[in-house]
JSON list of C-alpha atoms in Angstrom, two decimals:
[
{"chain": "X", "resi": 1, "resn": "MET", "atom": "CA", "xyz": [5.53, 10.79, -13.81]},
{"chain": "X", "resi": 2, "resn": "ASP", "atom": "CA", "xyz": [2.51, 12.17, -11.91]},
{"chain": "X", "resi": 3, "resn": "THR", "atom": "CA", "xyz": [2.03, 11.65, -8.21]},
{"chain": "X", "resi": 4, "resn": "VAL", "atom": "CA", "xyz": [-0.97, 11.79, -5.89]},
{"chain": "X", "resi": 5, "resn": "SER", "atom": "CA", "xyz": [-0.37, 12.29, -2.16]},
{"chain": "X", "resi": 6, "resn": "LEU", "atom": "CA", "xyz": [-2.19, 9.81, -0.10]},
{"chain": "X", "resi": 7, "resn": "THR", "atom": "CA", "xyz": [-1.32, 11.44, 3.20]},
{"chain": "X", "resi": 8, "resn": "PRO", "atom": "CA", "xyz": [-4.58, 13.56, 3.50]},
{"chain": "X", "resi": 9, "resn": "LEU", "atom": "CA", "xyz": [-6.59, 10.31, 3.00]},
{"chain": "X", "resi": 10, "resn": "LEU", "atom": "CA", "xyz": [-4.61, 8.54, 5.66]},
{"chain": "X", "resi": 11, "resn": "LEU", "atom": "CA", "xyz": [-5.12, 11.45, 8.10]},
{"chain": "X", "resi": 12, "resn": "THR", "atom": "CA", "xyz": [-8.86, 11.21, 7.50]},
{"chain": "X", "resi": 13, "resn": "TYR", "atom": "CA", "xyz": [-8.77, 7.45, 8.44]},
{"chain": "X", "resi": 14, "resn": "TRP", "atom": "CA", "xyz": [-6.46, 8.15, 11.42]},
{"chain": "X", "resi": 15, "resn": "ASP", "atom": "CA", "xyz": [-8.74, 10.85, 12.69]},
{"chain": "X", "resi": 16, "resn": "SER", "atom": "CA", "xyz": [-11.96, 8.76, 12.18]},
{"chain": "X", "resi": 17, "resn": "GLN", "atom": "CA", "xyz": [-10.26, 5.54, 13.59]},
{"chain": "X", "resi": 18, "resn": "GLU", "atom": "CA", "xyz": [-12.46, 3.58, 11.15]},
{"chain": "X", "resi": 19, "resn": "GLU", "atom": "CA", "xyz": [-11.51, 0.02, 10.50]},
{"chain": "X", "resi": 20, "resn": "LEU", "atom": "CA", "xyz": [-11.56, -1.39, 7.10]},
{"chain": "X", "resi": 21, "resn": "TYR", "atom": "CA", "xyz": [-11.01, -5.11, 6.46]},
{"chain": "X", "resi": 22, "resn": "SER", "atom": "CA", "xyz": [-9.32, -5.49, 9.85]},
{"chain": "X", "resi": 23, "resn": "CYS", "atom": "CA", "xyz": [-6.98, -2.61, 9.20]},
{"chain": "X", "resi": 24, "resn": "GLN", "atom": "CA", "xyz": [-6.94, 0.63, 11.19]},
{"chain": "X", "resi": 25, "resn": "VAL", "atom": "CA", "xyz": [-4.71, 3.60, 10.72]},
{"chain": "X", "resi": 26, "resn": "ASN", "atom": "CA", "xyz": [-3.33, 4.34, 14.15]},
{"chain": "X", "resi": 27, "resn": "ASP", "atom": "CA", "xyz": [-0.30, 6.07, 13.13]},
{"chain": "X", "resi": 28, "resn": "LEU", "atom": "CA", "xyz": [1.58, 6.86, 9.86]},
{"chain": "X", "resi": 29, "resn": "THR", "atom": "CA", "xyz": [4.35, 4.41, 10.17]},
{"chain": "X", "resi": 30, "resn": "PRO", "atom": "CA", "xyz": [4.98, 1.84, 7.33]},
{"chain": "X", "resi": 31, "resn": "ASP", "atom": "CA", "xyz": [4.04, -1.00, 9.77]},
{"chain": "X", "resi": 32, "resn": "ILE", "atom": "CA", "xyz": [0.51, 0.42, 9.95]},
{"chain": "X", "resi": 33, "resn": "VAL", "atom": "CA", "xyz": [0.03, 2.07, 6.56]},
{"chain": "X", "resi": 34, "resn": "LEU", "atom": "CA", "xyz": [1.44, -0.54, 4.27]},
{"chain": "X", "resi": 35, "resn": "PRO", "atom": "CA", "xyz": [-1.07, -3.36, 5.39]},
{"chain": "X", "resi": 36, "resn": "PHE", "atom": "CA", "xyz": [-3.88, -0.72, 5.14]},
{"chain": "X", "resi": 37, "resn": "PHE", "atom": "CA", "xyz": [-2.87, -0.02, 1.51]},
{"chain": "X", "resi": 38, "resn": "ILE", "atom": "CA", "xyz": [-2.41, -3.67, 0.58]},
{"chain": "X", "resi": 39, "resn": "GLN", "atom": "CA", "xyz": [-6.07, -4.23, 1.61]},
{"chain": "X", "resi": 40, "resn": "ASN", "atom": "CA", "xyz": [-7.66, -0.96, 0.60]},
{"chain": "X", "resi": 41, "resn": "LEU", "atom": "CA", "xyz": [-5.75, 0.85, -2.21]},
{"chain": "X", "resi": 42, "resn": "HIS", "atom": "CA", "xyz": [-7.34, 0.45, -5.50]},
{"chain": "X", "resi": 43, "resn": "TRP", "atom": "CA", "xyz": [-7.00, 2.44, -8.79]},
{"chain": "X", "resi": 44, "resn": "ARG", "atom": "CA", "xyz": [-9.08, 2.82, -11.90]},
{"chain": "X", "resi": 45, "resn": "VAL", "atom": "CA", "xyz": [-8.35, 4.28, -15.27]},
{"chain": "X", "resi": 46, "resn": "VAL", "atom": "CA", "xyz": [-11.08, 6.34, -17.18]},
{"chain": "X", "resi": 47, "resn": "ASN", "atom": "CA", "xyz": [-11.01, 7.73, -20.69]},
{"chain": "X", "resi": 48, "resn": "ILE", "atom": "CA", "xyz": [-11.89, 11.23, -21.65]},
{"chain": "X", "resi": 49, "resn": "ASN", "atom": "CA", "xyz": [-15.63, 10.36, -21.64]},
{"chain": "X", "resi": 50, "resn": "GLY", "atom": "CA", "xyz": [-15.40, 9.18, -18.09]},
{"chain": "X", "resi": 51, "resn": "GLU", "atom": "CA", "xyz": [-15.67, 5.48, -19.06]},
{"chain": "X", "resi": 52, "resn": "GLN", "atom": "CA", "xyz": [-13.69, 2.92, -17.20]},
{"chain": "X", "resi": 53, "resn": "VAL", "atom": "CA", "xyz": [-10.83, 1.38, -19.21]},
{"chain": "X", "resi": 54, "resn": "ALA", "atom": "CA", "xyz": [-9.27, -2.01, -18.25]},
{"chain": "X", "resi": 55, "resn": "ARG", "atom": "CA", "xyz": [-6.01, -1.43, -16.59]},
{"chain": "X", "resi": 56, "resn": "LYS", "atom": "CA", "xyz": [-4.39, -4.41, -18.42]},
{"chain": "X", "resi": 57, "resn": "THR", "atom": "CA", "xyz": [-5.08, -2.74, -21.78]},
{"chain": "X", "resi": 58, "resn": "ILE", "atom": "CA", "xyz": [-2.52, 0.00, -20.88]},
{"chain": "X", "resi": 59, "resn": "PRO", "atom": "CA", "xyz": [0.77, -1.82, -20.63]},
{"chain": "X", "resi": 60, "resn": "SER", "atom": "CA", "xyz": [2.58, 1.61, -19.98]},
{"chain": "X", "resi": 61, "resn": "LEU", "atom": "CA", "xyz": [0.59, 2.16, -16.79]},
{"chain": "X", "resi": 62, "resn": "LYS", "atom": "CA", "xyz": [2.73, 1.66, -13.73]},
{"chain": "X", "resi": 63, "resn": "ILE", "atom": "CA", "xyz": [1.44, 2.56, -10.17]},
{"chain": "X", "resi": 64, "resn": "MET", "atom": "CA", "xyz": [3.80, 2.55, -7.39]},
{"chain": "X", "resi": 65, "resn": "VAL", "atom": "CA", "xyz": [3.65, 3.49, -3.75]},
{"chain": "X", "resi": 66, "resn": "TYR", "atom": "CA", "xyz": [6.49, 5.19, -2.03]},
{"chain": "X", "resi": 67, "resn": "SER", "atom": "CA", "xyz": [7.05, 6.95, 1.33]},
{"chain": "X", "resi": 68, "resn": "GLU", "atom": "CA", "xyz": [9.39, 9.70, 2.36]},
{"chain": "X", "resi": 69, "resn": "ASN", "atom": "CA", "xyz": [9.84, 11.48, 5.64]},
{"chain": "X", "resi": 70, "resn": "VAL", "atom": "CA", "xyz": [9.06, 15.15, 5.71]},
{"chain": "X", "resi": 71, "resn": "THR", "atom": "CA", "xyz": [10.47, 17.57, 8.38]},
{"chain": "X", "resi": 72, "resn": "LEU", "atom": "CA", "xyz": [8.22, 20.57, 9.08]},
{"chain": "X", "resi": 73, "resn": "PRO", "atom": "CA", "xyz": [10.23, 23.82, 9.04]},
{"chain": "X", "resi": 74, "resn": "HIS", "atom": "CA", "xyz": [10.12, 26.25, 11.90]},
{"chain": "X", "resi": 75, "resn": "ASP", "atom": "CA", "xyz": [9.12, 29.07, 9.51]},
{"chain": "X", "resi": 76, "resn": "VAL", "atom": "CA", "xyz": [5.92, 28.36, 7.56]},
{"chain": "X", "resi": 77, "resn": "ALA", "atom": "CA", "xyz": [7.24, 30.44, 4.69]},
{"chain": "X", "resi": 78, "resn": "GLU", "atom": "CA", "xyz": [9.97, 27.80, 4.13]},
{"chain": "X", "resi": 79, "resn": "ALA", "atom": "CA", "xyz": [9.62, 24.65, 2.01]},
{"chain": "X", "resi": 80, "resn": "PRO", "atom": "CA", "xyz": [9.77, 21.55, 4.14]},
{"chain": "X", "resi": 81, "resn": "PRO", "atom": "CA", "xyz": [12.76, 19.22, 3.48]},
{"chain": "X", "resi": 82, "resn": "PHE", "atom": "CA", "xyz": [11.94, 15.78, 2.16]},
{"chain": "X", "resi": 83, "resn": "GLY", "atom": "CA", "xyz": [13.89, 12.61, 2.79]},
{"chain": "X", "resi": 84, "resn": "ASP", "atom": "CA", "xyz": [14.76, 9.88, 0.42]},
{"chain": "X", "resi": 85, "resn": "GLN", "atom": "CA", "xyz": [11.93, 8.01, -1.34]},
{"chain": "X", "resi": 86, "resn": "ILE", "atom": "CA", "xyz": [11.43, 4.36, -0.29]},
{"chain": "X", "resi": 87, "resn": "GLY", "atom": "CA", "xyz": [9.44, 2.30, -2.74]},
{"chain": "X", "resi": 88, "resn": "HIS", "atom": "CA", "xyz": [6.88, -0.22, -1.36]},
{"chain": "X", "resi": 89, "resn": "HIS", "atom": "CA", "xyz": [6.47, -2.71, -4.25]},
{"chain": "X", "resi": 90, "resn": "GLU", "atom": "CA", "xyz": [4.53, -5.05, -1.97]},
{"chain": "X", "resi": 91, "resn": "VAL", "atom": "CA", "xyz": [1.46, -2.68, -2.34]},
{"chain": "X", "resi": 92, "resn": "THR", "atom": "CA", "xyz": [1.15, -2.77, -6.09]},
{"chain": "X", "resi": 93, "resn": "HIS", "atom": "CA", "xyz": [2.89, -6.23, -6.80]},
{"chain": "X", "resi": 94, "resn": "GLY", "atom": "CA", "xyz": [0.88, -8.66, -8.99]},
{"chain": "X", "resi": 95, "resn": "ARG", "atom": "CA", "xyz": [-1.98, -6.13, -9.66]},
{"chain": "X", "resi": 96, "resn": "PRO", "atom": "CA", "xyz": [-2.91, -4.86, -13.15]},
{"chain": "X", "resi": 97, "resn": "GLY", "atom": "CA", "xyz": [-0.95, -1.66, -13.66]},
{"chain": "X", "resi": 98, "resn": "GLY", "atom": "CA", "xyz": [0.99, -2.14, -10.45]},
{"chain": "X", "resi": 99, "resn": "LEU", "atom": "CA", "xyz": [4.81, -1.99, -10.20]},
{"chain": "X", "resi": 100, "resn": "ASP", "atom": "CA", "xyz": [6.05, -5.47, -9.40]},
{"chain": "X", "resi": 101, "resn": "ILE", "atom": "CA", "xyz": [8.81, -6.45, -7.00]},
{"chain": "X", "resi": 102, "resn": "GLY", "atom": "CA", "xyz": [12.10, -5.83, -8.67]},
{"chain": "X", "resi": 103, "resn": "GLU", "atom": "CA", "xyz": [10.62, -3.90, -11.46]},
{"chain": "X", "resi": 104, "resn": "ALA", "atom": "CA", "xyz": [11.99, -0.36, -12.04]},
{"chain": "X", "resi": 105, "resn": "LEU", "atom": "CA", "xyz": [9.96, 2.65, -13.42]}
]
């Protein structure tokens, strides 16, 4: 399973205070971030030649969004401890390649 951190993107929107489709990232809580993702998160698949491939043609593709709390350590040489992962199926439910509510990876 591969992962892509969306936190840097969220921090960019938080810093700019840009509003997209009536959603603005004022903080990084799920109450703010999840509606933003539901409106604005999109994914595409490209082949080795850079050509877009229809997501529905890849039944094994499963995109999910999860969050986890991270505690910054006092010593920058230490790895930060991560909390439990919480899945947010509402972001991807019903979309091609998205993990649906009640569906497991």
